[in-house]
Coordinates of C-alpha atoms in Angstrom, one line a residue:
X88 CA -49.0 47.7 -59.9
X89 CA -49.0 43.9 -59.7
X90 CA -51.1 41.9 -57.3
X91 CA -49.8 39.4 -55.3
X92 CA -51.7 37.1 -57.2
X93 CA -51.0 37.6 -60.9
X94 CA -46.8 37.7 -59.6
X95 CA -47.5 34.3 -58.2
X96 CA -47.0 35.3 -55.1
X97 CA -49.3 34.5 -51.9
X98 CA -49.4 35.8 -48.5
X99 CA -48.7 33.9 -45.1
X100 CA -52.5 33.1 -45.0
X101 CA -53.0 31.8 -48.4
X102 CA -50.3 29.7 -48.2
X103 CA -51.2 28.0 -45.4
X104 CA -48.8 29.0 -43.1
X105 CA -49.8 30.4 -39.7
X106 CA -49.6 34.8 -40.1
X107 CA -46.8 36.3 -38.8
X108 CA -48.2 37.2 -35.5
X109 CA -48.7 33.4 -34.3
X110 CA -45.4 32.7 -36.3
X111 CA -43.4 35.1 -33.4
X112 CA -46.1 33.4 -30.7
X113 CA -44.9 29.9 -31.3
X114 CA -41.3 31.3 -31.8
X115 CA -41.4 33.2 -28.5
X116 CA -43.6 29.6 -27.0
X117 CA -40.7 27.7 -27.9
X118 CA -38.4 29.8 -26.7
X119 CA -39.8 29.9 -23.2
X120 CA -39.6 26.0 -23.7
X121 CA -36.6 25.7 -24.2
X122 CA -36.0 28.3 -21.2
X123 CA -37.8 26.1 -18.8
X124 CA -35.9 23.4 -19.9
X125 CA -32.5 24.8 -19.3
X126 CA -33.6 26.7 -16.0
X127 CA -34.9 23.2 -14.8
X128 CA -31.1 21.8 -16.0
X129 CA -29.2 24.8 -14.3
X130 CA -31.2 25.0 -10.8
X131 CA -30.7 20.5 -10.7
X132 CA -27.0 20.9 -11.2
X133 CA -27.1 23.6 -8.5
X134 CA -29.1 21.3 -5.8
X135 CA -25.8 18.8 -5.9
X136 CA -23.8 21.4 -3.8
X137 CA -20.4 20.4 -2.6
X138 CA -22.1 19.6 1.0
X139 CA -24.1 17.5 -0.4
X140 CA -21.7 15.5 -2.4
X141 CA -19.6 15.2 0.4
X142 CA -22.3 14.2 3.0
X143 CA -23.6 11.1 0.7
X144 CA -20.0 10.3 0.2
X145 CA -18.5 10.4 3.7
X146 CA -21.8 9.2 4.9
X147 CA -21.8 5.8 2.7
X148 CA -18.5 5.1 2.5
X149 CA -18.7 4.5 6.2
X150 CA -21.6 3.3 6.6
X151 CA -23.1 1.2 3.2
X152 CA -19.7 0.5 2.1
X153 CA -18.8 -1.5 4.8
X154 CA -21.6 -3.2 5.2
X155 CA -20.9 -4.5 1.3
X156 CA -17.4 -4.6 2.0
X157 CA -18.8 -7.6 4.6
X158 CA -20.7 -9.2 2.5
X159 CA -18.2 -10.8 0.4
X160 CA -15.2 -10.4 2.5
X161 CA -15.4 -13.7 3.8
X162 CA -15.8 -15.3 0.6
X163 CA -12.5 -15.5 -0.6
X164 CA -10.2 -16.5 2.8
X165 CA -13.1 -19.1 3.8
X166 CA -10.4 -22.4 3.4
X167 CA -7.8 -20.7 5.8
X168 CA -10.2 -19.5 8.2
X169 CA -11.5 -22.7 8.5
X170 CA -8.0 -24.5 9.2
X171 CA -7.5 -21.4 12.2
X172 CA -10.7 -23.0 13.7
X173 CA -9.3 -26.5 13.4
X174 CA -5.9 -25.5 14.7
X175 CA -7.2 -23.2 17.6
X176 CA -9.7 -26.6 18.8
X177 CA -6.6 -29.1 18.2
X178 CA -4.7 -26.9 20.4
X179 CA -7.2 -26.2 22.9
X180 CA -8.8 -30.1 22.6
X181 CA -5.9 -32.0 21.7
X182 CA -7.5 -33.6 18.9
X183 CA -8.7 -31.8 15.3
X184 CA -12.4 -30.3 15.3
X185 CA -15.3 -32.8 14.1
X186 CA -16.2 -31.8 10.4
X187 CA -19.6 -31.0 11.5
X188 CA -18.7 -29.2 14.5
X189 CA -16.3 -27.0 12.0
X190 CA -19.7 -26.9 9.2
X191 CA -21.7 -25.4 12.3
X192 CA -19.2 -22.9 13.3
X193 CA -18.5 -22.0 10.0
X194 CA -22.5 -21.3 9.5
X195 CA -22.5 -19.2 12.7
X196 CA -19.4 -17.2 11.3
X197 CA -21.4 -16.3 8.3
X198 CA -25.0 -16.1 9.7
X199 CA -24.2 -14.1 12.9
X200 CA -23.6 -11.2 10.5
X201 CA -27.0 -10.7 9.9
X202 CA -27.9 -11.1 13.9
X203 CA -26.1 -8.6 14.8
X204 CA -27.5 -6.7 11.7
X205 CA -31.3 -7.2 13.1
X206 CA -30.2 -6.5 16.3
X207 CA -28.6 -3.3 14.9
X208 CA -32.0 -2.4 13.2
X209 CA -34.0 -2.5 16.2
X210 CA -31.7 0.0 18.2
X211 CA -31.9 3.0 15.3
X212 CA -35.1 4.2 16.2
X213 CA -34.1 5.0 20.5
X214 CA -30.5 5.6 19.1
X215 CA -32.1 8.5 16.5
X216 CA -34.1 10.1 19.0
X217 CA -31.7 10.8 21.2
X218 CA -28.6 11.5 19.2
X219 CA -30.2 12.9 15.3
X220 CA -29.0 10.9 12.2
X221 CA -25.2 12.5 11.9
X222 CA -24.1 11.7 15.2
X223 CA -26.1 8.0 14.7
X224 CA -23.6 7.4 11.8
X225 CA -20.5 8.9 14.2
X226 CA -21.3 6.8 17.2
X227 CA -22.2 3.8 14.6
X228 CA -18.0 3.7 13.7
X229 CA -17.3 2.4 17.2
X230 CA -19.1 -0.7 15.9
X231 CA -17.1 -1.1 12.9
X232 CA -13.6 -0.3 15.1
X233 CA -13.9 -2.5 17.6
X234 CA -15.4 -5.2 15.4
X235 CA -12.3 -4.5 12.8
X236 CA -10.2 -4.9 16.1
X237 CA -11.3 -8.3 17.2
X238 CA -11.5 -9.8 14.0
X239 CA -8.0 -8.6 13.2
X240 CA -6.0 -9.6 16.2
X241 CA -8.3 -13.4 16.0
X242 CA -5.6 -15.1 14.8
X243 CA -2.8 -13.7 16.4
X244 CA -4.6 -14.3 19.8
X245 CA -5.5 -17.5 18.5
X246 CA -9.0 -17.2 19.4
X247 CA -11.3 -18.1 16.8
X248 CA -14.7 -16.4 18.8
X249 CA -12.6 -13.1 18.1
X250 CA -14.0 -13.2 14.5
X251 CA -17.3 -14.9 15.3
X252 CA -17.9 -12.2 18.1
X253 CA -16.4 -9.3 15.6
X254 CA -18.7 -10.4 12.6
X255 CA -21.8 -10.1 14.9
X256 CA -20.7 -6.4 16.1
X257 CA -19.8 -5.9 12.6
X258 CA -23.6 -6.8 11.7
X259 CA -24.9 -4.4 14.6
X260 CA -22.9 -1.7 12.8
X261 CA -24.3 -2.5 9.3
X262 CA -28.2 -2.5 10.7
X263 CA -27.7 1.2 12.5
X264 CA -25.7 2.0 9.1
X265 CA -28.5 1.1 6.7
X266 CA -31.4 2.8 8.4
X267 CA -29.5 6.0 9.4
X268 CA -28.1 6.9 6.2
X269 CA -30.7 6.3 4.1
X270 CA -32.9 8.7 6.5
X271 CA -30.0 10.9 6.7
X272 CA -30.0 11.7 2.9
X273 CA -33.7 11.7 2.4
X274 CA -33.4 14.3 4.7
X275 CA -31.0 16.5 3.4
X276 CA -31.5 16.4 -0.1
X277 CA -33.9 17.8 -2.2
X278 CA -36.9 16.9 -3.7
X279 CA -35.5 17.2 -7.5
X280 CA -32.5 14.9 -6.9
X281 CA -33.6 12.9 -3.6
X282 CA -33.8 9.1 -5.7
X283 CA -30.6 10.0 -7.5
X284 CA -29.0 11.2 -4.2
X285 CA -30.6 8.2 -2.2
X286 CA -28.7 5.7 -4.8
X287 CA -25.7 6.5 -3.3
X288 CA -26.6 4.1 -0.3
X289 CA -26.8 1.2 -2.9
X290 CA -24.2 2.4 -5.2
X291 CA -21.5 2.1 -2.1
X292 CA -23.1 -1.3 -0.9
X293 CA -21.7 -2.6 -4.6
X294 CA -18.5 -0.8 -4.4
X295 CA -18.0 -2.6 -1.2
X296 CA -18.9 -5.9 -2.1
X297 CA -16.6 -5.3 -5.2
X298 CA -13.5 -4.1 -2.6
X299 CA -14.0 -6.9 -0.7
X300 CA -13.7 -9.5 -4.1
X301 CA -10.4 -7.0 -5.0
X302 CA -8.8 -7.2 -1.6
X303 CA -9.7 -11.4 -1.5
X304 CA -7.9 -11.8 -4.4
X305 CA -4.8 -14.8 -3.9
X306 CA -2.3 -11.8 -5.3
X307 CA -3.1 -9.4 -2.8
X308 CA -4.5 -10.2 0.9
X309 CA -6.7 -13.2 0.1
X310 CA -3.8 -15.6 1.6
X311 CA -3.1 -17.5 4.3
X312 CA -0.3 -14.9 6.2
X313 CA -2.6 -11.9 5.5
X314 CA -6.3 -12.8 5.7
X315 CA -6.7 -11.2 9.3
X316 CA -5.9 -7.5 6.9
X317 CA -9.0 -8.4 5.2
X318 CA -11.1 -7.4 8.1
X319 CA -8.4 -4.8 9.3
X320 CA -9.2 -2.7 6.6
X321 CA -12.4 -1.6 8.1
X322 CA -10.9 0.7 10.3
X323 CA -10.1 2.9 7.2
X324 CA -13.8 4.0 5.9
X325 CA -14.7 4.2 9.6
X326 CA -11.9 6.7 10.8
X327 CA -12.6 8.6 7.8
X328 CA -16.2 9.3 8.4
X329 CA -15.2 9.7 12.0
X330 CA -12.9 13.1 10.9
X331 CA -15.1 14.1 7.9
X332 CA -19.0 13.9 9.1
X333 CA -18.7 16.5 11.9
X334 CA -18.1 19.3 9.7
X335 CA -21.1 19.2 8.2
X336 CA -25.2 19.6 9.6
X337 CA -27.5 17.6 11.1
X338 CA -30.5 16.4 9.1
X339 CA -32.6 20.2 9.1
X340 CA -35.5 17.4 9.4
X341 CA -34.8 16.4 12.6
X342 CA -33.7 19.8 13.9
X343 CA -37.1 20.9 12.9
X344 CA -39.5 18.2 13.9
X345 CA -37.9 17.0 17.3
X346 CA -35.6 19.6 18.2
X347 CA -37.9 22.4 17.3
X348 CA -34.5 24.5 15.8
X349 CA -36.0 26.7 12.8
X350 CA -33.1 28.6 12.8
X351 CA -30.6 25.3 13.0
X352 CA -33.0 23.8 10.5
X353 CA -32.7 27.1 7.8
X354 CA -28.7 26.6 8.4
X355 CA -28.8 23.5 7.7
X356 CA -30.5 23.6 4.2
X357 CA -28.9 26.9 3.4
X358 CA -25.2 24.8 3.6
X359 CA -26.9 21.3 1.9
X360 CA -28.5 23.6 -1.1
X361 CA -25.9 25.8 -1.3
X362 CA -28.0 29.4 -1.3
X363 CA -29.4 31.9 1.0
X364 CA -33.1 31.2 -0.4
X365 CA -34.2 28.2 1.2
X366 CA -37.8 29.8 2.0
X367 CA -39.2 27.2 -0.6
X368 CA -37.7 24.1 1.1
X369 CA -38.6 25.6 4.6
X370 CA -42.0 25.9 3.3
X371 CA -42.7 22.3 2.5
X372 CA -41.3 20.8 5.6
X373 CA -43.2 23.3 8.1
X374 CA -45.9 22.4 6.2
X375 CA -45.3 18.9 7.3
X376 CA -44.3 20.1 10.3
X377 CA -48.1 21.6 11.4
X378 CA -49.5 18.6 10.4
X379 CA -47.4 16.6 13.0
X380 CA -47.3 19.3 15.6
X381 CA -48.8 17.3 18.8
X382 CA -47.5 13.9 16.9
X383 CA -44.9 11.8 19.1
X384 CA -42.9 9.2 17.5
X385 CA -44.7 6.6 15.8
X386 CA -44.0 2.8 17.6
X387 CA -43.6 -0.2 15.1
X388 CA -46.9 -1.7 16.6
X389 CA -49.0 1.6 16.3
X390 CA -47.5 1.9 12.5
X391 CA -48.2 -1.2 11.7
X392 CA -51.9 -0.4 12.9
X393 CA -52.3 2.8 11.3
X394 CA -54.5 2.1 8.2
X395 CA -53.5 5.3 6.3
X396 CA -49.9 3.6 5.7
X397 CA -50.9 0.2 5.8
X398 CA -49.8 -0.1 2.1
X399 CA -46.3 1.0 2.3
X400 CA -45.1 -1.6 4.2
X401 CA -24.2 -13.2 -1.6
X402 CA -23.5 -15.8 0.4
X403 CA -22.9 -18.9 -2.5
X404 CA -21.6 -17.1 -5.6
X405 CA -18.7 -19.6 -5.3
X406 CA -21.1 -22.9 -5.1
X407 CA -23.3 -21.3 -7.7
X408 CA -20.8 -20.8 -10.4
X409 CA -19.1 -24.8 -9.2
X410 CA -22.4 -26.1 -10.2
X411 CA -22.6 -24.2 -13.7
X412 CA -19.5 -26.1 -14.4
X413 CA -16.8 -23.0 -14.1
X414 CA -13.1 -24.5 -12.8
X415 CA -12.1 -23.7 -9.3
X416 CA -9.3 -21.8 -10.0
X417 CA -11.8 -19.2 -12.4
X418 CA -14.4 -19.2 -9.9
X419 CA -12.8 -16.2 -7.6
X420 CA -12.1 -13.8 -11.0
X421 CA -15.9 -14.6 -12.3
X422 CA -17.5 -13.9 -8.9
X423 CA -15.3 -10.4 -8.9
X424 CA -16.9 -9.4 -12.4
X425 CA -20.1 -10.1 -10.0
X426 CA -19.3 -7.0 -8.2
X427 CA -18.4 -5.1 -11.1
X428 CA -21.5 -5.9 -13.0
X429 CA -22.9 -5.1 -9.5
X430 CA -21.8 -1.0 -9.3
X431 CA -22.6 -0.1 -12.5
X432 CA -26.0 -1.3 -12.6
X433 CA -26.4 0.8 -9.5
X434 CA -24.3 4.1 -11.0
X435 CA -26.8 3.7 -13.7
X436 CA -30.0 3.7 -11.5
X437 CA -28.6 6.6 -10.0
X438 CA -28.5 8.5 -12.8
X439 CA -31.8 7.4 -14.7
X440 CA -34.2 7.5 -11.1
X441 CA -35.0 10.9 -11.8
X442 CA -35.5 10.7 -15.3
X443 CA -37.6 7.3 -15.6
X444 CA -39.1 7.3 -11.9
X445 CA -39.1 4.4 -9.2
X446 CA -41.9 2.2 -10.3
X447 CA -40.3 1.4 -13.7
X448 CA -37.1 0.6 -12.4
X449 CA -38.3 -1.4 -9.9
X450 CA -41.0 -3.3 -11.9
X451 CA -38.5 -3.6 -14.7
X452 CA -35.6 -4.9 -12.5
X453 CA -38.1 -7.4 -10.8
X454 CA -39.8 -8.5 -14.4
X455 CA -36.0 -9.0 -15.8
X456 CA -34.8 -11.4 -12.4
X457 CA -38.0 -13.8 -13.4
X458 CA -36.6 -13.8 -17.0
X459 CA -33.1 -14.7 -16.2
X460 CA -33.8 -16.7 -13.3
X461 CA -36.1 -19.2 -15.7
X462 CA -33.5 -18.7 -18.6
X463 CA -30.4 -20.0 -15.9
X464 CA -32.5 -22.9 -15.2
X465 CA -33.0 -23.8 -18.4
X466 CA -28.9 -23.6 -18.7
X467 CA -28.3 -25.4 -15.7
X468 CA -30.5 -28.2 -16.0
X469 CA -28.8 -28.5 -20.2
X470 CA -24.8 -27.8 -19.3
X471 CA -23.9 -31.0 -19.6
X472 CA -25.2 -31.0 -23.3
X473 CA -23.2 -28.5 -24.9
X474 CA -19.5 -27.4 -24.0
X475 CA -20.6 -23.6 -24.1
X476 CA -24.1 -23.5 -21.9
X477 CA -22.0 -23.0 -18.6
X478 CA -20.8 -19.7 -19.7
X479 CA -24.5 -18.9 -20.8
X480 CA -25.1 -19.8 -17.0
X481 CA -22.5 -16.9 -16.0
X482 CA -24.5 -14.3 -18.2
X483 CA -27.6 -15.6 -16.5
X484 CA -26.3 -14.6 -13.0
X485 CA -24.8 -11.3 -13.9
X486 CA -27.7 -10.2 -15.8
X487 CA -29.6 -11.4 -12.8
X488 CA -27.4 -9.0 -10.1
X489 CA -27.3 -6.3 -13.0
X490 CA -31.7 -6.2 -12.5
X491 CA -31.6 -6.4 -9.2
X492 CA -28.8 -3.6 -8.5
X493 CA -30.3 -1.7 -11.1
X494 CA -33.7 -1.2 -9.1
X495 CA -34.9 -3.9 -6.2
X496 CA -31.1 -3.4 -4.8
X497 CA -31.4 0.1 -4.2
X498 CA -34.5 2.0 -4.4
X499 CA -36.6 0.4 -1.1
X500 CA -34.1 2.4 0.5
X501 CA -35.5 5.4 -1.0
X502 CA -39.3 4.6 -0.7
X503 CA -38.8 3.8 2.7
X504 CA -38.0 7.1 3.3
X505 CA -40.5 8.7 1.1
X506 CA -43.2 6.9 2.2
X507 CA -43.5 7.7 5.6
X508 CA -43.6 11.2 7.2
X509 CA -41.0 12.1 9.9
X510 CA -43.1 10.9 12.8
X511 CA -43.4 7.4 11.1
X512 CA -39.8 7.1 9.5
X513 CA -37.7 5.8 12.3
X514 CA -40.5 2.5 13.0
X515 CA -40.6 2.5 8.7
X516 CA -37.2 1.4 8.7
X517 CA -36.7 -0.8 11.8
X518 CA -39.8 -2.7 9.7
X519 CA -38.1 -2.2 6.8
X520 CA -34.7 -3.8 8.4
X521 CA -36.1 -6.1 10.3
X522 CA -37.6 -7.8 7.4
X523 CA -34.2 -7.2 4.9
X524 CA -32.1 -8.7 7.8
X525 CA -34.5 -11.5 8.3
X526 CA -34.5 -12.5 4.9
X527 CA -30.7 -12.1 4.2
X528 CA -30.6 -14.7 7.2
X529 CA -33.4 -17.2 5.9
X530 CA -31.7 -17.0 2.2
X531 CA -28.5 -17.7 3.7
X532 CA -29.7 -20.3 5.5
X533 CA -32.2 -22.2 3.6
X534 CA -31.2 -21.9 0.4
X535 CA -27.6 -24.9 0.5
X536 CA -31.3 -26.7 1.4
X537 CA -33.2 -25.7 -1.2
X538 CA -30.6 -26.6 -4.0
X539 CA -30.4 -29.4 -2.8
X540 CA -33.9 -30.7 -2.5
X541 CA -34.8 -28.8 -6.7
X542 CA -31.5 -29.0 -7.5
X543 CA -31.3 -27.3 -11.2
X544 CA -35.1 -26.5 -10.4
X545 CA -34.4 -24.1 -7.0
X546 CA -34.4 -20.6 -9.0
X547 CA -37.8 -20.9 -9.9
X548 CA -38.7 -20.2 -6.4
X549 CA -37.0 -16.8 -7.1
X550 CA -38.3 -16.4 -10.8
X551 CA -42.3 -16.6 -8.9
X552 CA -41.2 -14.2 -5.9
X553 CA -39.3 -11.7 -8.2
X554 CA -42.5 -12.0 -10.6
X555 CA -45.1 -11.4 -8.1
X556 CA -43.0 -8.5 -7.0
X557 CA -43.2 -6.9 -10.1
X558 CA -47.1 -7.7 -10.2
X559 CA -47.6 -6.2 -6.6
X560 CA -46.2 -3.3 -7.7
X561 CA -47.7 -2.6 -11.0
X562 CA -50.9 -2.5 -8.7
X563 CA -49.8 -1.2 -5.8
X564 CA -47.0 1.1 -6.3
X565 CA -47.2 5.3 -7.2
X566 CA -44.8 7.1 -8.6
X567 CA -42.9 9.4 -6.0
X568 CA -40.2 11.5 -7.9
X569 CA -40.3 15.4 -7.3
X570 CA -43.2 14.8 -4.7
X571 CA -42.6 16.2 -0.9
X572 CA -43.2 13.7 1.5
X573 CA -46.0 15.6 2.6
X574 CA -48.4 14.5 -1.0
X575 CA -46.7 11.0 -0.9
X576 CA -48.9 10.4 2.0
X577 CA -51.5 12.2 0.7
X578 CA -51.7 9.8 -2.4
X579 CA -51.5 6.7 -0.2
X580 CA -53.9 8.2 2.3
X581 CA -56.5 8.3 -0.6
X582 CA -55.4 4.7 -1.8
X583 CA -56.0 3.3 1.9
X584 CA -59.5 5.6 2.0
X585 CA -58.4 7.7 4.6
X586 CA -58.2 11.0 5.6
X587 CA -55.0 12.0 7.6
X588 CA -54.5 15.2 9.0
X589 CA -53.0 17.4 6.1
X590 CA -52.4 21.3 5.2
X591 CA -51.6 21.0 1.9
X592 CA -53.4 22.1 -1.1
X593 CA -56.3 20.0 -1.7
X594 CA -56.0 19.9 -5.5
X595 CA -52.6 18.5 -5.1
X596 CA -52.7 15.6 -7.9
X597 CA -51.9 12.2 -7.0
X598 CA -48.2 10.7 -7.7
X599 CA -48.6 8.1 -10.6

């Protein structure tokens, strides 16, 4: 009989190959690995139920949509609203409107928006308490009705404080908007597809903004018989939410925490997830829960206090693109392409959140605006040198609104509701609105100042803030994807060396 070895051949050992026994081990390893992988696959594709969906849906469209929907709809009809107010102050006056009389009101027009959007903030937390985060967002469309309303009939009634009176209601309805629904889908959604599900608030803010450059356009209502329609057309996501939202639950959060409805509460996630078994999700928020048993609302004062969170805490397309050299008549079709460029960088953070996490995007997104903000004012201080640099300029801007939609724009709304616990949230974002609205007011503002004081030279104020952003939160920062609120504040807890109450597992590691 011949050996193995004098027929040449050798056995799984000799040849260096693992024996058979580990061969069917890492076979039946991988296998599992793959398993895993597909089990993790199936269960995220069932957490987006078809209640779900159509929550974030209904609840943005009335809600973030409009509030980017006003953001730019006053771009495009500016000229003609601007003759309404010097033909309502002739009539009245008996003499045309001083130009900078018309400059003022024009500034209050725009401004007021984010007024009323501050003022909107600061009512969400007493609004909340009393009425939950679903029938927030209901009561929130009489805002946007009446303001439609008024700003609609202005000219008809040829009363120019019509629209100045509608934009501020308008801005009450976008502050209430941008802190309810945001808490309303961190709420609802779970853990495994919370950023990708909390996108959807920025995703419709850019789908707005975009409608608004659409519907501006000279071919379809941006004209001088048919701008009033521009801010008619608000009624439409508003009436919709109005007949959709009530069909579905409140916020099981909420029904827990401050109505004290476990049952309510297990409804509730059972019709969001989309199964009977929700003992895993019930779990994690009465976890929560016992920590915060004798906890009352958190003020903004006592937040802002509280060491253990202390860490936590497109007005001039048109002018822009005149000053890169673009002709007039181009400007409105470039600035739409800013709204395009606008939803897709946010469709794509929607679908990579999960994947790549919340501090790259954000630190990326930041890092990129400093790039492109020095880059444009390179271009804008050489366009008069070369025939092509004002189209360089263009690609500056977009790639500028692409990094900011693509993680600034969008995720804060996430953090701020995955940062705070529920005690905490409703103060979180009247901070976190207060200081959003504040700024969208002092950009607007200062910035026709600014430009003209650096001229070519202004965006490097933006390059440094955008790049100590990204700095800040390089240091600062955690990663908080697939983490229950509950170990989110345990991580910053242990940055801030303190020691909240807390019934989780003490080995939990910390996010990174």
């Amino acid at each position: 009989m011949n050996s193995p070895l004098l027929t040449g051949s050798l056995t799984d050992n000799e040849q260096g190959n693992p024996p058979k026994s580990e061969k069917y081990t890492m076979k039946c390893s991988e296998k599992d690995s793959a398993d895993s992988k597909d089990s993790d696959l199936v269960r995220k594709k069932l957490d987006w139920s078809c209640s779900l969906i159509v929550a974030s849906l209904v609840g943005a469209f009335g809600s973030s949509f409009l509030y980017g929907y006003n953001l730019s709809v006053v771009n495009a009809p500016t000229r003609y609203i601007k003759s309404f107010y010097n033909e309502s102050w002739e009539r009245r006056h008996g003499h045309p409107i001083d130009p900078d009389t018309l400059t003022l009101l024009w500034s209050v027009t725009v401004s007021i928006f984010a007024i009323g959007g501050l003022v909107g903030t600061l009512m969400v937390k007493l609004i909340g308490k009393v009425l939950g985060r679903k029938y927030t967002l209901l009561v929130n469309n009489g805002f946007a009705i009446s303001a439609a309303l008024l700003m609609a009939c202005s000219l008809q009634a040829g009363a120019f404080e019509m629209l100045i009176v509608g934009r501020f209601i308008m801005g009450v309805d976008g502050g209430i908007a941008l802190s309810a629904l945001p808490m309303y889908l961190n709420e609802i959604s779970p853990k495994e597809i919370r950023g990708s599900l909390g996108q959807v608030t920025a995703i419709f803010i850019c789908i707005g903004v975009f409608a608004g450059q659409v519907l501006g356009l000279p071919e379809l209502l941006g004209k001088e018989s048919t701008w009033p329609y521009l801010f008619g057309v608000i009624v439409v996501p508003a009436l919709v939410q109005l007949v959709s939202l009530p069909f579905l639950p409140e916020s099981p959060h909420y029904l827990l925490f401050e109505k004290h409805d476990q049952a309510g509460a297990k409804k509730a996630f059972q019709t969001f997830l989309g199964k009977e078994d929700v003992s895993r999700e019930m779990e994690e928020v009465l976890i929560e829960s016992r920590v915060q048993r004798n906890i009352q609302l958190v003020s903004v004062l006592e937040l802002l206090r509280s060491p253990s969170v202390r860490w936590q805490i497109w007005f001039y397309t048109n002018s822009i693109f005149g000053k890169a050299g673009i002709p007039p008549e181009k400007i409105p079709y470039i600035t739409l392409s800013t709204g395009g460029i606008e939803t897709l960088a946010a469709i794509f953070s929607g679908l990579v959140i999960e994947r790549l996490g919340r501090r790259p995007l954000l630190m990326g997104g930041f890092g990129l605006m400093a790039l492109f903000f020095g880059i444009l004012t390179i271009t804008l201080t050489l366009q008069d040198h070369a025939p092509g640099i004002p189209y360089l300029s263009i690609i500056c801007i977009l790639a500028i609104i692409a990094s900011f939609c693509s993680g600034p724009g969008g995720i804060p709304f996430i953090l701020t509701g995955e940062f705070f616990q529920q005690s905490q949230r409703p103060a979180a974002f009247i901070i976190a609105g207060t200081v959003n609205w504040l700024s969208n007011f002092a950009v607007g503002l200062l910035f026709p100042f600014i430009q003209k004081s650096l001229d070519t030279y202004c965006f490097l104020v933006f390059a440094a803030i955008c790049l100590a952003g990204a700095v800040y939160f390089y240091f600062v920062l955690p990663e908080t994807k697939n983490r229950t609120h509950a170990e989110i504040s345990q991580a910053f807890a242990k940055r801030n060396k303190t020691h909240p109450p807390d019934n989780t597992d003490p080995g939990t590691p910390e996010p990174r």
